[in-house]
CSV table of C-alpha atoms in Angstrom, one decimal:
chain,number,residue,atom,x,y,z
A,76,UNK,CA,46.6,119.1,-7.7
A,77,UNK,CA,45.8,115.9,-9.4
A,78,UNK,CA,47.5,114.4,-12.1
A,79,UNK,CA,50.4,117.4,-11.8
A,80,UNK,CA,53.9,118.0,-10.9
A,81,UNK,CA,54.9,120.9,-8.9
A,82,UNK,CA,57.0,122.0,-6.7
A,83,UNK,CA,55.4,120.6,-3.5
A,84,UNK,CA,59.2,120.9,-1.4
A,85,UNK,CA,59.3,124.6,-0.4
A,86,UNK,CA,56.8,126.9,1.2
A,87,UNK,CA,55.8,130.0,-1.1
A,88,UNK,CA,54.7,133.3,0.1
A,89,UNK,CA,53.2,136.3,-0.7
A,90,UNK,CA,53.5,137.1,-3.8
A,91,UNK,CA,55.3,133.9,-5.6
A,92,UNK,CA,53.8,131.9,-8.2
A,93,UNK,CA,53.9,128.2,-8.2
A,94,UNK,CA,54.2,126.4,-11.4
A,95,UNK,CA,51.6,123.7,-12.2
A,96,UNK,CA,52.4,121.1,-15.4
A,97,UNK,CA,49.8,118.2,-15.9
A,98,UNK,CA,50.6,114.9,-16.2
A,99,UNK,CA,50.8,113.0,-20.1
A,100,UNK,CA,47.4,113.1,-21.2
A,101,UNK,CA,45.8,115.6,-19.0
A,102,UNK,CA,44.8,119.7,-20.0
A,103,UNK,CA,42.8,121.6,-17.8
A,104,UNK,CA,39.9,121.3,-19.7
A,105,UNK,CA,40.2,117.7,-20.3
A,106,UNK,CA,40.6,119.0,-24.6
A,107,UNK,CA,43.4,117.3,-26.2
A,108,UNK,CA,44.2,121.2,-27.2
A,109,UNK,CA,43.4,122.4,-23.9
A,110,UNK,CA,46.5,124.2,-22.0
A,111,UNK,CA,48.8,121.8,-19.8
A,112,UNK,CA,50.5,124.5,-17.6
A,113,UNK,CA,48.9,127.2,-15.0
A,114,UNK,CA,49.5,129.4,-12.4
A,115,UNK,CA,49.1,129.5,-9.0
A,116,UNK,CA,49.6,132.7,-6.9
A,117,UNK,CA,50.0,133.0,-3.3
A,118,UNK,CA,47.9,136.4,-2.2
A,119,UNK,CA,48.3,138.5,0.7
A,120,UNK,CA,45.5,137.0,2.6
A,121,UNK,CA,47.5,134.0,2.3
A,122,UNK,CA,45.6,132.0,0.4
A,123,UNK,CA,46.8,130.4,-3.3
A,124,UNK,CA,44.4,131.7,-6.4
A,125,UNK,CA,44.2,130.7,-9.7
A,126,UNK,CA,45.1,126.9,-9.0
A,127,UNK,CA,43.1,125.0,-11.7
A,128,UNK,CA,42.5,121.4,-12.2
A,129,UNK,CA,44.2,119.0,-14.6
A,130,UNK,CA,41.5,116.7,-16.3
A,131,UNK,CA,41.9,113.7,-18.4
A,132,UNK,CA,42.4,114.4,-22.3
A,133,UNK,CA,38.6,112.9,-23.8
A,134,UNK,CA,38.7,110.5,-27.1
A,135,UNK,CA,35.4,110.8,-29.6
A,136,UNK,CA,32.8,108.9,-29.2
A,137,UNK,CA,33.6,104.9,-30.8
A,138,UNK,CA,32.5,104.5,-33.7
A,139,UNK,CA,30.3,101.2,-35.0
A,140,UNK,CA,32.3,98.2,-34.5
A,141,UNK,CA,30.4,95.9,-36.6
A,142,UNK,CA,29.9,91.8,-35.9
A,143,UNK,CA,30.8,92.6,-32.2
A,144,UNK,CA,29.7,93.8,-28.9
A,145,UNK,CA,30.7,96.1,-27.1
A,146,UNK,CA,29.8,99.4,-25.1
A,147,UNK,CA,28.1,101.3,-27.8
A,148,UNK,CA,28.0,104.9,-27.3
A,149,UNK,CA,30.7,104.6,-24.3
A,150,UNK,CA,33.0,107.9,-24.3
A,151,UNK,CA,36.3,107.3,-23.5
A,152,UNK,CA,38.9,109.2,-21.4
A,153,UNK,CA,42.6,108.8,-21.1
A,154,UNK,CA,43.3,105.6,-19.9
A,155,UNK,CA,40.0,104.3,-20.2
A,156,UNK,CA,39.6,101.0,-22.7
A,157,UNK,CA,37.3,98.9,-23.5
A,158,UNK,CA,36.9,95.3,-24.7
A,159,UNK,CA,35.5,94.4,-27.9
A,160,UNK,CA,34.1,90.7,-28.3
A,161,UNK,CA,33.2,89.2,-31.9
A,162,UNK,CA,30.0,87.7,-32.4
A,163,UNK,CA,30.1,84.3,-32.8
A,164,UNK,CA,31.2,82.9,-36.4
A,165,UNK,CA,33.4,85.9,-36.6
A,166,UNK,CA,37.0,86.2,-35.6
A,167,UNK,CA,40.4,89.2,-36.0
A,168,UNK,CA,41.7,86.4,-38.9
A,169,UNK,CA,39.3,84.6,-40.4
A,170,UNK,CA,41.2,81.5,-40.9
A,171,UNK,CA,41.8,81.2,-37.0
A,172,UNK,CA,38.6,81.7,-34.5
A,173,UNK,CA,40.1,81.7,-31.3
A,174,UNK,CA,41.5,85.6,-31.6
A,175,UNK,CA,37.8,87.3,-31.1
A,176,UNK,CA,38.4,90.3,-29.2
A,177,UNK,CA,40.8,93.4,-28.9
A,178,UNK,CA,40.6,96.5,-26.9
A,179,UNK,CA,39.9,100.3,-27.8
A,180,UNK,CA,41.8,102.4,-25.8
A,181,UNK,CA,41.8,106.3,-25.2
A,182,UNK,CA,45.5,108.4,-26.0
A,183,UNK,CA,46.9,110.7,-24.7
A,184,UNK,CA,47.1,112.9,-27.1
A,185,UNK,CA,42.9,112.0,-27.3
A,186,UNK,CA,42.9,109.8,-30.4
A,187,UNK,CA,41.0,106.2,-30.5
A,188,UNK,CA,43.5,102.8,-30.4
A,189,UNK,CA,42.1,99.6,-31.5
A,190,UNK,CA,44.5,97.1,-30.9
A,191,UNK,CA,43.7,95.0,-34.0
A,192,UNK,CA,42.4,97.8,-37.2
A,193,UNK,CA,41.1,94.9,-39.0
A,194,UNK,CA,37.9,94.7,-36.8
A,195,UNK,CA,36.0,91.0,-36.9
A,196,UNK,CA,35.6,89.1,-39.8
A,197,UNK,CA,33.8,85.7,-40.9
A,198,UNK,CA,35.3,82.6,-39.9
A,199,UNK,CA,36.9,81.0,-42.9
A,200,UNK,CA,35.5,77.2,-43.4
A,201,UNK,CA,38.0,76.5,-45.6
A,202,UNK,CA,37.9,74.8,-49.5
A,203,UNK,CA,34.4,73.7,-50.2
A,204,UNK,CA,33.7,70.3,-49.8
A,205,UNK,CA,33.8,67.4,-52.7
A,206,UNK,CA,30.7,65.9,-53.3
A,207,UNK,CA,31.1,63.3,-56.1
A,208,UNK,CA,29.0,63.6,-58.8
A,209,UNK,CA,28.4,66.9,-58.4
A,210,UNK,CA,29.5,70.5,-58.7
A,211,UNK,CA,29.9,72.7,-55.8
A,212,UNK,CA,29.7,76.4,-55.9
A,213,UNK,CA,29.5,79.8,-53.4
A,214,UNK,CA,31.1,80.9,-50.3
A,215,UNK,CA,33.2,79.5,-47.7
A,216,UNK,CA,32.6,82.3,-45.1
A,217,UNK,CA,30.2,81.9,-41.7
A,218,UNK,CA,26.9,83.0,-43.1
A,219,UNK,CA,27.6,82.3,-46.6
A,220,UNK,CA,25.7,79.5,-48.7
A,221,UNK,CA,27.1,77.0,-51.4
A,222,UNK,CA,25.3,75.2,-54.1
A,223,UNK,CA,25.2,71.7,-54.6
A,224,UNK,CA,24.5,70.4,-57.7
A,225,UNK,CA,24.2,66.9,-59.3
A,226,UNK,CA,25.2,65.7,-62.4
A,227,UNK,CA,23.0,65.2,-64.8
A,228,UNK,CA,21.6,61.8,-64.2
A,229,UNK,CA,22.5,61.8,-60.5
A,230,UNK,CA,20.1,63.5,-57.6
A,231,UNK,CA,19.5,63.2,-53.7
A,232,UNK,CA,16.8,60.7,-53.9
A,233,UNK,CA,17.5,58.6,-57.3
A,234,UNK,CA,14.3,60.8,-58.7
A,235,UNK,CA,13.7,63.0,-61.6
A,236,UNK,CA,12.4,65.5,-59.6
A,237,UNK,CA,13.7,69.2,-60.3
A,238,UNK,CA,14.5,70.0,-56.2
A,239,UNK,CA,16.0,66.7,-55.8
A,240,UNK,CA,19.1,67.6,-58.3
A,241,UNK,CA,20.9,70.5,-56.0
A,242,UNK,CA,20.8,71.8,-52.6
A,243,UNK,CA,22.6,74.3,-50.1
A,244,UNK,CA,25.2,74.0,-47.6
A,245,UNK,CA,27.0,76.6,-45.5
A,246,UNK,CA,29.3,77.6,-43.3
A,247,UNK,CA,29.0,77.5,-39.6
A,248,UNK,CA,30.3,79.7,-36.6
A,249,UNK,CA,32.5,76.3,-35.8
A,250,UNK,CA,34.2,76.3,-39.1
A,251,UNK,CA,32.7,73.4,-40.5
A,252,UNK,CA,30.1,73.4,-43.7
A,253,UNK,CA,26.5,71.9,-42.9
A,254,UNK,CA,26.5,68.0,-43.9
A,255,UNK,CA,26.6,67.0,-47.6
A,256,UNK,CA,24.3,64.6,-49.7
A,257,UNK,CA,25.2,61.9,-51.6
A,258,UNK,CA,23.7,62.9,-55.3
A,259,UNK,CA,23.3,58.8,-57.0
A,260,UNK,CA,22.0,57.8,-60.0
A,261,UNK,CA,18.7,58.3,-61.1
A,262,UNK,CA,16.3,55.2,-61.0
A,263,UNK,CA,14.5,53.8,-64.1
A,264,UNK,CA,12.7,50.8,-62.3
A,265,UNK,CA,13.1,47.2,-63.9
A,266,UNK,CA,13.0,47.1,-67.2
A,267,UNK,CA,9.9,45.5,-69.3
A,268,UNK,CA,9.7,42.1,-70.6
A,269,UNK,CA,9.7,41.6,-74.6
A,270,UNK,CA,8.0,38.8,-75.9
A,271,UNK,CA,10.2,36.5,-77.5
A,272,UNK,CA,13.3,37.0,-75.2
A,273,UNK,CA,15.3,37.1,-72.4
A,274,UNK,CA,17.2,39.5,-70.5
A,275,UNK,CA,19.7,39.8,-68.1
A,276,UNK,CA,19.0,40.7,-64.5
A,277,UNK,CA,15.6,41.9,-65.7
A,278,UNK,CA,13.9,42.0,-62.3
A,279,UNK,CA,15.9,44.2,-60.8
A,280,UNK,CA,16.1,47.8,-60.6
A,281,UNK,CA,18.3,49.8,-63.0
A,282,UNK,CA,19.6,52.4,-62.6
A,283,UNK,CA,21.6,55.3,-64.5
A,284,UNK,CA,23.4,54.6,-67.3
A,285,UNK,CA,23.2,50.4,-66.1
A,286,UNK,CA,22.3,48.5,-69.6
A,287,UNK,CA,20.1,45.4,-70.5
A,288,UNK,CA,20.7,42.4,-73.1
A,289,UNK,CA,17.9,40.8,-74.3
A,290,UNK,CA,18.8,37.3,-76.4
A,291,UNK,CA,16.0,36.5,-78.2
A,292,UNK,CA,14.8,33.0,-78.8
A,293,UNK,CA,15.3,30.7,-81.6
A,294,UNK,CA,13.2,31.8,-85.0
A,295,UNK,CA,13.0,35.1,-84.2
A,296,UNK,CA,16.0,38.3,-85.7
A,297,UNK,CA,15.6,42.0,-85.4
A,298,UNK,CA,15.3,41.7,-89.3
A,299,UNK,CA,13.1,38.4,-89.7
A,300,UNK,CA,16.1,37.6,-91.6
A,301,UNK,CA,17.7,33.9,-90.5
A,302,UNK,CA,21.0,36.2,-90.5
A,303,UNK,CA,19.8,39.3,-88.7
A,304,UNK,CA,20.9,40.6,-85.5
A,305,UNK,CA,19.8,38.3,-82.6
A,306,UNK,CA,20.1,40.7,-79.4
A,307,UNK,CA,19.6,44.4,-78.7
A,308,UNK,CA,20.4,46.9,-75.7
A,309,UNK,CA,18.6,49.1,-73.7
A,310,UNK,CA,20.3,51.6,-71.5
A,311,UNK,CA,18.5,53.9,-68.4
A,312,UNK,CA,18.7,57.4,-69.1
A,313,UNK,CA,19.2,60.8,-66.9
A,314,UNK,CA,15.3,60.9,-67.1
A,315,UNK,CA,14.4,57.9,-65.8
A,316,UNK,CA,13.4,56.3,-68.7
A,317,UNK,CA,15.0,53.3,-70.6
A,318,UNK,CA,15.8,53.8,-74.3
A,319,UNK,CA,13.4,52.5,-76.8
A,320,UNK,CA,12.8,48.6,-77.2
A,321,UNK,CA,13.0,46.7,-80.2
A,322,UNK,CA,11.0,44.7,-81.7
A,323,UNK,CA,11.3,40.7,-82.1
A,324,UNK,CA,10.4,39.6,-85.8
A,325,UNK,CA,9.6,35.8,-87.0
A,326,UNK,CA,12.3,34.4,-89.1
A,327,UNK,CA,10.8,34.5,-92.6
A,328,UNK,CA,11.1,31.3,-94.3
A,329,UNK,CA,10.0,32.7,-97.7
A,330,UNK,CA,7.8,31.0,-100.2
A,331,UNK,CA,7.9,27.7,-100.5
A,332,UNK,CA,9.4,26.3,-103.4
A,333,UNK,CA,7.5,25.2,-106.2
C-alpha cells in the first residue's frame, strides 16, 4: 500500500493479520482525524481483505491573500504548496521590495503554512520629500498621496491662482515619489511710474516680497514741507499687488512776504 509501512519481508497465511501504519501526513480517509493504522487479513481463499488505502491528510481551502496572486480557491494536500507573488508596489517588508513572494504549504497534521504571516504590504518610499517653500503632507506608502503646499506668497506658476498654490505627489511601485514643483514667488509685474520721481529697477518685474525706491525730484516732499520725507517704498505682496503708492506734493513756499 502507498504511503505505508508494513511488514513486506515474510509471507502470511491463512488466518494472520498484517499490520498497515501510514506514512506522516496520511489517514485513510485523507482527514487530519482520520485513522492511520488498519488491518489486513489473509482469508482462506487466499486472498488479503480489509487492506485500505492511506490518502494524503487535506488543508482548508486558502484563504484571501490580499495585494497578491496566487491560485485562488486551490485546495491543498500534504505536501502540496503553492507560491504566492505580490502585486507590484507591494512587498513581505515594506522598506525592502525585492522579498515579494512566500509559499503556503499543506501539514501534516492538515493545517495551512505561510512562510512569511505578514502577507504583502506597500512599498515604503521613504521620508517625504522637501520642497522649499512649501509644506508637505500625507503618506509615504505605494498608492498613497501627499500634499504639496506653497507658502503663502509662493505657487507653481508665480500666479495668484487658487490651484496653482498646492498639488499632489505619491508614491510609486519603484519606491520613489512622483516629481516635485518648484513653488516661487508670486509675480506683481513692474511696478507703475509716479510722476515726479524715479525708481529703482522700475522696468522690471517684481516679484514677492522684492521692494521699490522711488527718489523724488527736486521741489517736491511727501509733506510739501521743504523738510518732509523725500522717498517712499513699495513692496509686492502674496496677492500680486504692490502696496499702495504715495503721493508727490509741491514744496510750499508759503506766502510771500509782505
Amino acid at each position: 500500500v502507498e504511503f505505508s509501512d508494513f511488514d513486506g519481508s515474510k509471507q502470511f497465511v491463512f488466518p494472520e493479520k498484517i499490520e498497515y501504519q501510514c506514512e506522516t501526513g496520511y489517514t485513510t480517509d485523507g482527514t487530519s482525524a482520520g485513522a492511520t493504522t488498519f488491518e489486513g487479513e489473509c482469508e482462506a481463499e487466499g486472498d488479503i481483505s480489509g487492506v485500505l488505502s492511506c490518502e494524503p491528510v487535506a488543508c482548508p481551502e486558502i484563504p484571501e491573500q490580499e495585494n497578491a496572486q496566487y491560485s485562488e480557491g486551490a485546495m491543498l494536500v500534504f505536501p502540496e504548496e503553492i507560491s504566492v507573488q505580490c502585486h507590484s508596489g507591494y512587498a513581505l517588508n515594506e522598506h525592502d521590495h525585492e522579498e515579494v513572494h512566500y509559499m503556503i504549504s499543506c501539514t501534516s497534521d492538515g493545517e495551512l503554512h505561510l512562510s512569511d504571516e505578514a502577507g504583502c504590504h506597500a512599498v515604503n518610499c521613504g521620508s517625504l520629500p522637501e520642497v522649499e517653500h512649501a509644506e508637505v503632507e500625507g503618506g509615504s506608502l505605494y498608492g498613497e498621496e501627499a500634499t504639496v503646499t506653497c507658502n503663502t506668497g509662493f505657487s507653481t506658476d508665480q500666479t495668484t491662482l487658487e490651484s496653482s498654490s498646492h498639488y499632489t505627489i505619491s508614491c510609486k511601485e519603484n519606491r520613489e515619489f512622483t516629481p516635485t514643483k518648484k513653488c516661487e514667488p508670486i509675480k506683481c509685474g513692474v511696478p507703475e511710474d509716479m510722476e515726479h520721481t524715479s525708481n529703482s529697477g522700475s522696468e522690471e518685474v517684481k516679484v514677492f516680497e522684492d521692494e521699490v525706491k522711488y527718489t523724488l525730484v527736486a521741489g517736491y516732499t511727501l509733506s510739501s514741507e521743504a523738510s518732509g520725507e523725500k522717498e517712499f517704498t513699495i513692496s509686492c505682496q502674496a496677492d500680486g499687488t504692490f502696496t499702495a503708492l504715495s503721493v508727490p506734493q509741491p514744496v510750499s513756499c508759503g506766502a510771500p512776504p509782505s
